[in-house]
Amino acid sequence: MTPVSHLNTPPVRTPHEVLTCYYQAMLDKSPDDLADLYTIDAVHEFPFTSPGFPSCLEGREAVRAGYRGAWGASPVQVKEVRRVAAYETADPEVIVAEHVVVGTLPTKATTFTVPGLLILHVHNGLITRVRDYMDSLGVASARA
């Protein structure tokens, strides 16, 4: 007799697969798809924050609400996320990724780029912590 318990268990995503899903959520501007990548008690930090933007989101639902508010209020459309590099670390649950977001601002008919760096901590296929080094001044100047 075959045990049934593990037949319906989806495979756990690797940090690289989580990163791919993260970038897709950015392209789709989907706060739900993004938040669903996090553990319930995950922490998302923004070390280079700008005025009016939080320096930290604590918990999956805070990530969902924070991105729903930010992406919902923004006319910016993400056209592409260019992966510059992804680095494995000595810890198999941590990946460091460099990227450039290419976006448009329809109200100005302009295209802009924003470089960024993510440090993702992934345990059992879910993000436990993110340090998100985004060029927030670049985002602000693109909107101005």
Rosetta silent file (secondary structure, phi, psi, omega in degrees, C-alpha in Angstrom):
SEQUENCE: MTPVSHLNTPPVRTPHEVLTCYYQAMLDKSPDDLADLYTIDAVHEFPFTSPGFPSCLEGREAVRAGYRGAWGASPVQVKEVRRVAAYETADPEVIVAEHVVVGTLPTKATTFTVPGLLILHVHNGLITRVRDYMDSLGVASARA
SCORE:     score description
SCORE:     0.000 S_00000001
   1 L     0.000  132.898 -179.050    0.000    0.000    0.000 S_00000001
   2 L   -86.954  129.233  176.578    1.346    3.435   -0.985 S_00000001
   3 L   -62.872  138.723 -177.262    1.316    6.149    1.696 S_00000001
   4 L   -92.609  -20.823 -171.281   -1.004    8.974    0.674 S_00000001
   5 L   -56.664  -36.338 -176.574    0.388   11.700    2.929 S_00000001
   6 L  -100.317   -0.528 -179.653    3.115   12.898    0.571 S_00000001
   7 L   -70.599  -31.817 -178.021    1.316   12.389   -2.742 S_00000001
   8 L   -98.829    5.195 -178.674   -0.548   15.697   -2.516 S_00000001
   9 L   -83.284  119.136  178.647    2.343   17.710   -1.104 S_00000001
  10 L   -68.290  151.359  178.037    3.568   20.263   -3.631 S_00000001
  11 L   -65.874  147.220  179.685    7.335   20.466   -4.066 S_00000001
  12 L   -78.731  132.875  179.373    9.063   23.142   -2.024 S_00000001
  13 L   -71.619  143.151  173.732   10.384   26.041   -4.121 S_00000001
  14 L   -78.804  164.091  175.195   14.107   26.721   -4.159 S_00000001
  15 H   -56.209  -37.437  177.618   15.346   30.250   -3.427 S_00000001
  16 H   -63.671  -40.799  178.639   15.916   30.729   -7.193 S_00000001
  17 H   -67.592  -38.659  176.463   12.314   29.694   -7.912 S_00000001
  18 H   -62.497  -41.855  177.807   11.019   32.027   -5.203 S_00000001
  19 H   -60.025  -42.867  177.849   13.042   34.847   -6.776 S_00000001
  20 H   -60.699  -44.104  178.120   11.448   34.125  -10.164 S_00000001
  21 H   -65.059  -38.100  178.354    7.964   34.254   -8.586 S_00000001
  22 H   -59.318  -49.578  179.619    8.891   37.474   -6.763 S_00000001
  23 H   -63.532  -37.159  178.725    9.873   39.153  -10.034 S_00000001
  24 H   -65.185  -39.752  177.177    6.684   37.909  -11.724 S_00000001
  25 H   -61.839  -36.729  176.197    4.571   39.429   -8.930 S_00000001
  26 H   -63.745  -46.527  179.942    6.379   42.734   -9.554 S_00000001
  27 H   -60.555  -39.249 -178.464    5.625   42.552  -13.277 S_00000001
  28 H   -83.060   -8.566 -172.753    1.984   41.753  -12.555 S_00000001
  29 L    49.130   49.709 -177.717    1.759   44.366   -9.744 S_00000001
  30 L  -109.138   98.783  178.522    0.083   41.617   -7.719 S_00000001
  31 H   -63.467  -29.729  179.185    0.320   42.209   -3.967 S_00000001
  32 H   -70.460  -45.355  178.137   -1.476   38.898   -3.368 S_00000001
  33 H   -62.889  -38.098  178.218    0.967   36.850   -5.436 S_00000001
  34 H   -66.156  -51.929 -176.803    3.852   38.610   -3.710 S_00000001
  35 H   -61.344  -32.879 -179.568    2.488   38.197   -0.182 S_00000001
  36 L   -68.071   -9.516  175.893    1.739   34.525   -0.781 S_00000001
  37 L   -84.301   -7.976 -173.357    5.499   33.966   -1.148 S_00000001
  38 E  -102.357  152.837  169.157    6.044   34.976    2.509 S_00000001
  39 E   -72.599  163.921 -178.600    5.709   33.140    5.805 S_00000001
  40 E   -57.753  -37.660 -175.382    3.052   34.495    8.163 S_00000001
  41 E  -107.339   23.597 -178.929    5.680   36.228   10.327 S_00000001
  42 E   -62.876  159.415  177.540    8.115   37.301    7.593 S_00000001
  43 E  -125.245  131.215  177.190    9.917   40.635    7.707 S_00000001
  44 E  -118.970  113.475 -177.076   10.509   42.843    4.645 S_00000001
  45 E  -105.500  144.735  175.290   13.034   45.614    5.277 S_00000001
  46 L  -120.760   86.632 -177.504   13.800   48.687    3.158 S_00000001
  47 L   -61.737  -29.731  179.174   17.197   49.960    4.376 S_00000001
  48 L  -108.049   71.055 -176.390   17.181   52.818    1.816 S_00000001
  49 L   -88.948  163.962  177.419   13.718   54.181    2.384 S_00000001
  50 L  -119.855  163.381 -179.217   12.325   57.530    1.354 S_00000001
  51 L   -54.706  136.602  178.314    9.918   59.858    3.176 S_00000001
  52 L    86.601   -1.350  179.615    6.401   58.485    3.323 S_00000001
  53 L  -118.140  136.951 -177.349    7.527   54.897    2.766 S_00000001
  54 L   -68.739  153.385  176.831    7.889   52.406    5.637 S_00000001
  55 L   -88.903  -11.974 -177.144   11.293   51.059    6.569 S_00000001
  56 E  -158.389  140.949  171.491    9.853   47.657    7.451 S_00000001
  57 E  -118.457  122.873 -176.702    6.782   45.503    6.842 S_00000001
  58 E  -109.762  115.100  178.051    6.240   42.850    9.497 S_00000001
  59 L    99.673  151.410 -179.232    4.161   39.817    8.568 S_00000001
  60 H   -55.802  -43.082 -176.944    2.606   38.479    5.369 S_00000001
  61 H   -71.185  -28.703  174.513   -0.524   40.603    5.702 S_00000001
  62 H   -69.744  -37.234  175.374    1.523   43.766    6.212 S_00000001
  63 H   -62.626  -46.434  179.795    3.411   42.932    3.003 S_00000001
  64 H   -59.186  -49.563 -178.102    0.089   42.406    1.220 S_00000001
  65 H   -67.071  -41.817 -179.292   -1.386   45.669    2.528 S_00000001
  66 H   -62.411  -45.672  179.697    1.806   47.673    1.982 S_00000001
  67 H   -75.415  -31.389  175.256    2.197   46.607   -1.625 S_00000001
  68 H   -60.733  -44.147  179.195   -1.523   46.867   -2.318 S_00000001
  69 H   -67.265  -46.380 -177.180   -1.355   50.492   -1.207 S_00000001
  70 H   -67.798  -49.951 -177.638    1.921   51.304   -2.979 S_00000001
  71 H   -73.194  -33.854  179.870    1.174   49.550   -6.261 S_00000001
  72 H   -68.669  -31.497 -177.871   -2.498   50.506   -6.260 S_00000001
  73 H   -88.795   -9.448 -174.075   -1.709   54.199   -5.842 S_00000001
  74 L   -99.108  131.733  175.249    1.102   54.241   -8.390 S_00000001
  75 L   -79.712   -5.481 -178.892    0.588   54.870  -12.101 S_00000001
  76 L   -62.497  136.483  174.831    3.994   53.260  -12.750 S_00000001
  77 E  -115.780  124.517  177.629    3.903   50.192  -14.963 S_00000001
  78 E   -82.259  120.937 -178.640    6.729   47.687  -14.654 S_00000001
  79 E   -95.721  -29.255 -175.905    7.672   46.577  -18.161 S_00000001
  80 E  -161.235  146.561  168.674   10.650   44.387  -17.348 S_00000001
  81 E  -118.856  109.016 -179.250   12.779   43.138  -14.506 S_00000001
  82 E   -87.902  119.464  175.823   16.291   42.597  -15.815 S_00000001
  83 E   -78.934  119.159  176.694   18.226   40.095  -13.774 S_00000001
  84 E   -84.692  -49.501  179.662   21.784   41.303  -13.481 S_00000001
  85 E  -164.920  155.141  171.685   22.973   38.457  -11.257 S_00000001
  86 E  -131.242  128.417 -175.404   21.875   36.032   -8.568 S_00000001
  87 E  -114.683  127.410  171.798   24.410   34.896   -6.009 S_00000001
  88 E   -80.245  153.365 -179.112   24.211   31.812   -3.872 S_00000001
  89 L  -119.184  179.695  177.090   25.662   32.177   -0.399 S_00000001
  90 L   -64.016  -23.553  176.370   27.207   29.852    2.172 S_00000001
  91 L   -94.281  116.357 -177.239   23.671   29.539    3.548 S_00000001
  92 L   -65.448   -9.960  178.804   21.551   27.512    1.062 S_00000001
  93 L   -96.649    5.519 -177.998   18.443   29.396    2.229 S_00000001
  94 E  -123.327  133.716  175.563   19.812   32.821    1.237 S_00000001
  95 E  -131.902  140.150  177.497   20.082   34.283   -2.254 S_00000001
  96 E  -112.930  128.687 -175.504   21.339   37.734   -3.224 S_00000001
  97 E  -130.702  130.975  172.396   19.955   39.162   -6.451 S_00000001
  98 E  -101.263  140.618  179.357   20.806   42.273   -8.448 S_00000001
  99 E  -151.681  166.498  172.893   18.221   43.592  -10.870 S_00000001
 100 E  -130.400  123.395  176.991   17.110   46.613  -12.843 S_00000001
 101 E   -91.601  128.283  175.956   13.417   47.433  -13.059 S_00000001
 102 E  -105.490  122.234 -177.230   12.351   49.057  -16.307 S_00000001
 103 E  -132.527  167.867  174.882    9.148   51.021  -15.933 S_00000001
 104 E  -128.584  153.865  174.906    6.967   53.540  -17.647 S_00000001
 105 E  -120.051   97.355 -174.101    4.941   56.395  -16.351 S_00000001
 106 L   -55.005  -32.879 -178.827    1.981   56.687  -18.739 S_00000001
 107 L   -66.367  -22.153 -179.823    1.125   60.213  -17.585 S_00000001
 108 L  -112.618   -8.660 -176.477    4.550   61.383  -18.805 S_00000001
 109 L    54.682   42.155  179.434    5.117   58.849  -21.582 S_00000001
 110 E  -121.153  153.600  174.286    8.596   58.229  -20.192 S_00000001
 111 E  -111.075  144.539  179.217   10.612   55.117  -19.502 S_00000001
 112 E  -143.359  163.695  176.190   12.951   54.848  -16.532 S_00000001
 113 E  -124.989  144.897  178.791   15.184   52.304  -14.842 S_00000001
 114 E  -133.151  113.537  176.922   15.621   51.637  -11.147 S_00000001
 115 E   -75.568  153.753  178.060   18.465   49.418   -9.926 S_00000001
 116 E  -157.387  165.348  177.812   17.945   47.239   -6.892 S_00000001
 117 E  -139.694  133.069  178.492   19.371   44.467   -4.793 S_00000001
 118 E  -118.004  139.006  167.621   17.435   41.851   -2.832 S_00000001
 119 E  -116.435  109.288 -177.906   18.652   39.575   -0.084 S_00000001
 120 E  -104.292  129.833  171.605   16.046   36.824    0.244 S_00000001
 121 E  -105.445  120.448 -174.356   15.953   34.366    3.113 S_00000001
 122 E  -124.351  124.267  177.697   13.825   31.377    2.071 S_00000001
 123 E  -126.064  129.003 -178.331   12.855   28.506    4.354 S_00000001
 124 L    51.713   37.750  174.935   10.706   25.605    3.161 S_00000001
 125 L    81.711    5.901  179.041    9.944   27.498   -0.045 S_00000001
 126 E  -127.209  148.097  179.824    8.692   30.693    1.621 S_00000001
 127 E   -73.519  129.363  175.283   10.363   34.021    2.281 S_00000001
 128 E  -103.212  -28.053 -179.130   11.166   34.616    5.945 S_00000001
 129 E  -156.888  142.230  174.757   13.078   37.861    5.491 S_00000001
 130 E  -132.099  135.564  166.492   13.889   40.315    2.712 S_00000001
 131 E  -112.610  115.171 -170.139   16.322   43.189    2.682 S_00000001
 132 E  -111.150   99.605 -179.495   15.213   45.279   -0.281 S_00000001
 133 E   -93.943   87.545 -178.418   17.811   47.805   -1.423 S_00000001
 134 E  -104.762  143.723  176.289   15.786   49.770   -3.958 S_00000001
 135 L   -75.262   80.574 -176.133   16.803   53.107   -5.410 S_00000001
 136 H   -65.880  -29.352  176.049   13.842   54.896   -3.825 S_00000001
 137 H   -69.417  -33.493  175.427   15.161   58.293   -4.929 S_00000001
 138 H   -65.110  -39.427  176.588   15.193   56.991   -8.501 S_00000001
 139 H   -64.224  -46.813 -178.983   11.559   55.959   -8.133 S_00000001
 140 H   -62.394  -41.128 -179.264   10.658   59.357   -6.675 S_00000001
 141 H   -70.973  -29.387  176.723   12.441   61.259   -9.425 S_00000001
 142 H   -67.185  -31.260 -178.441   10.742   59.168  -12.120 S_00000001
 143 H   -83.242  -22.512 -175.432    7.369   60.175  -10.685 S_00000001
 144 L   -71.121    0.000    0.000    8.240   63.880  -10.334 S_00000001
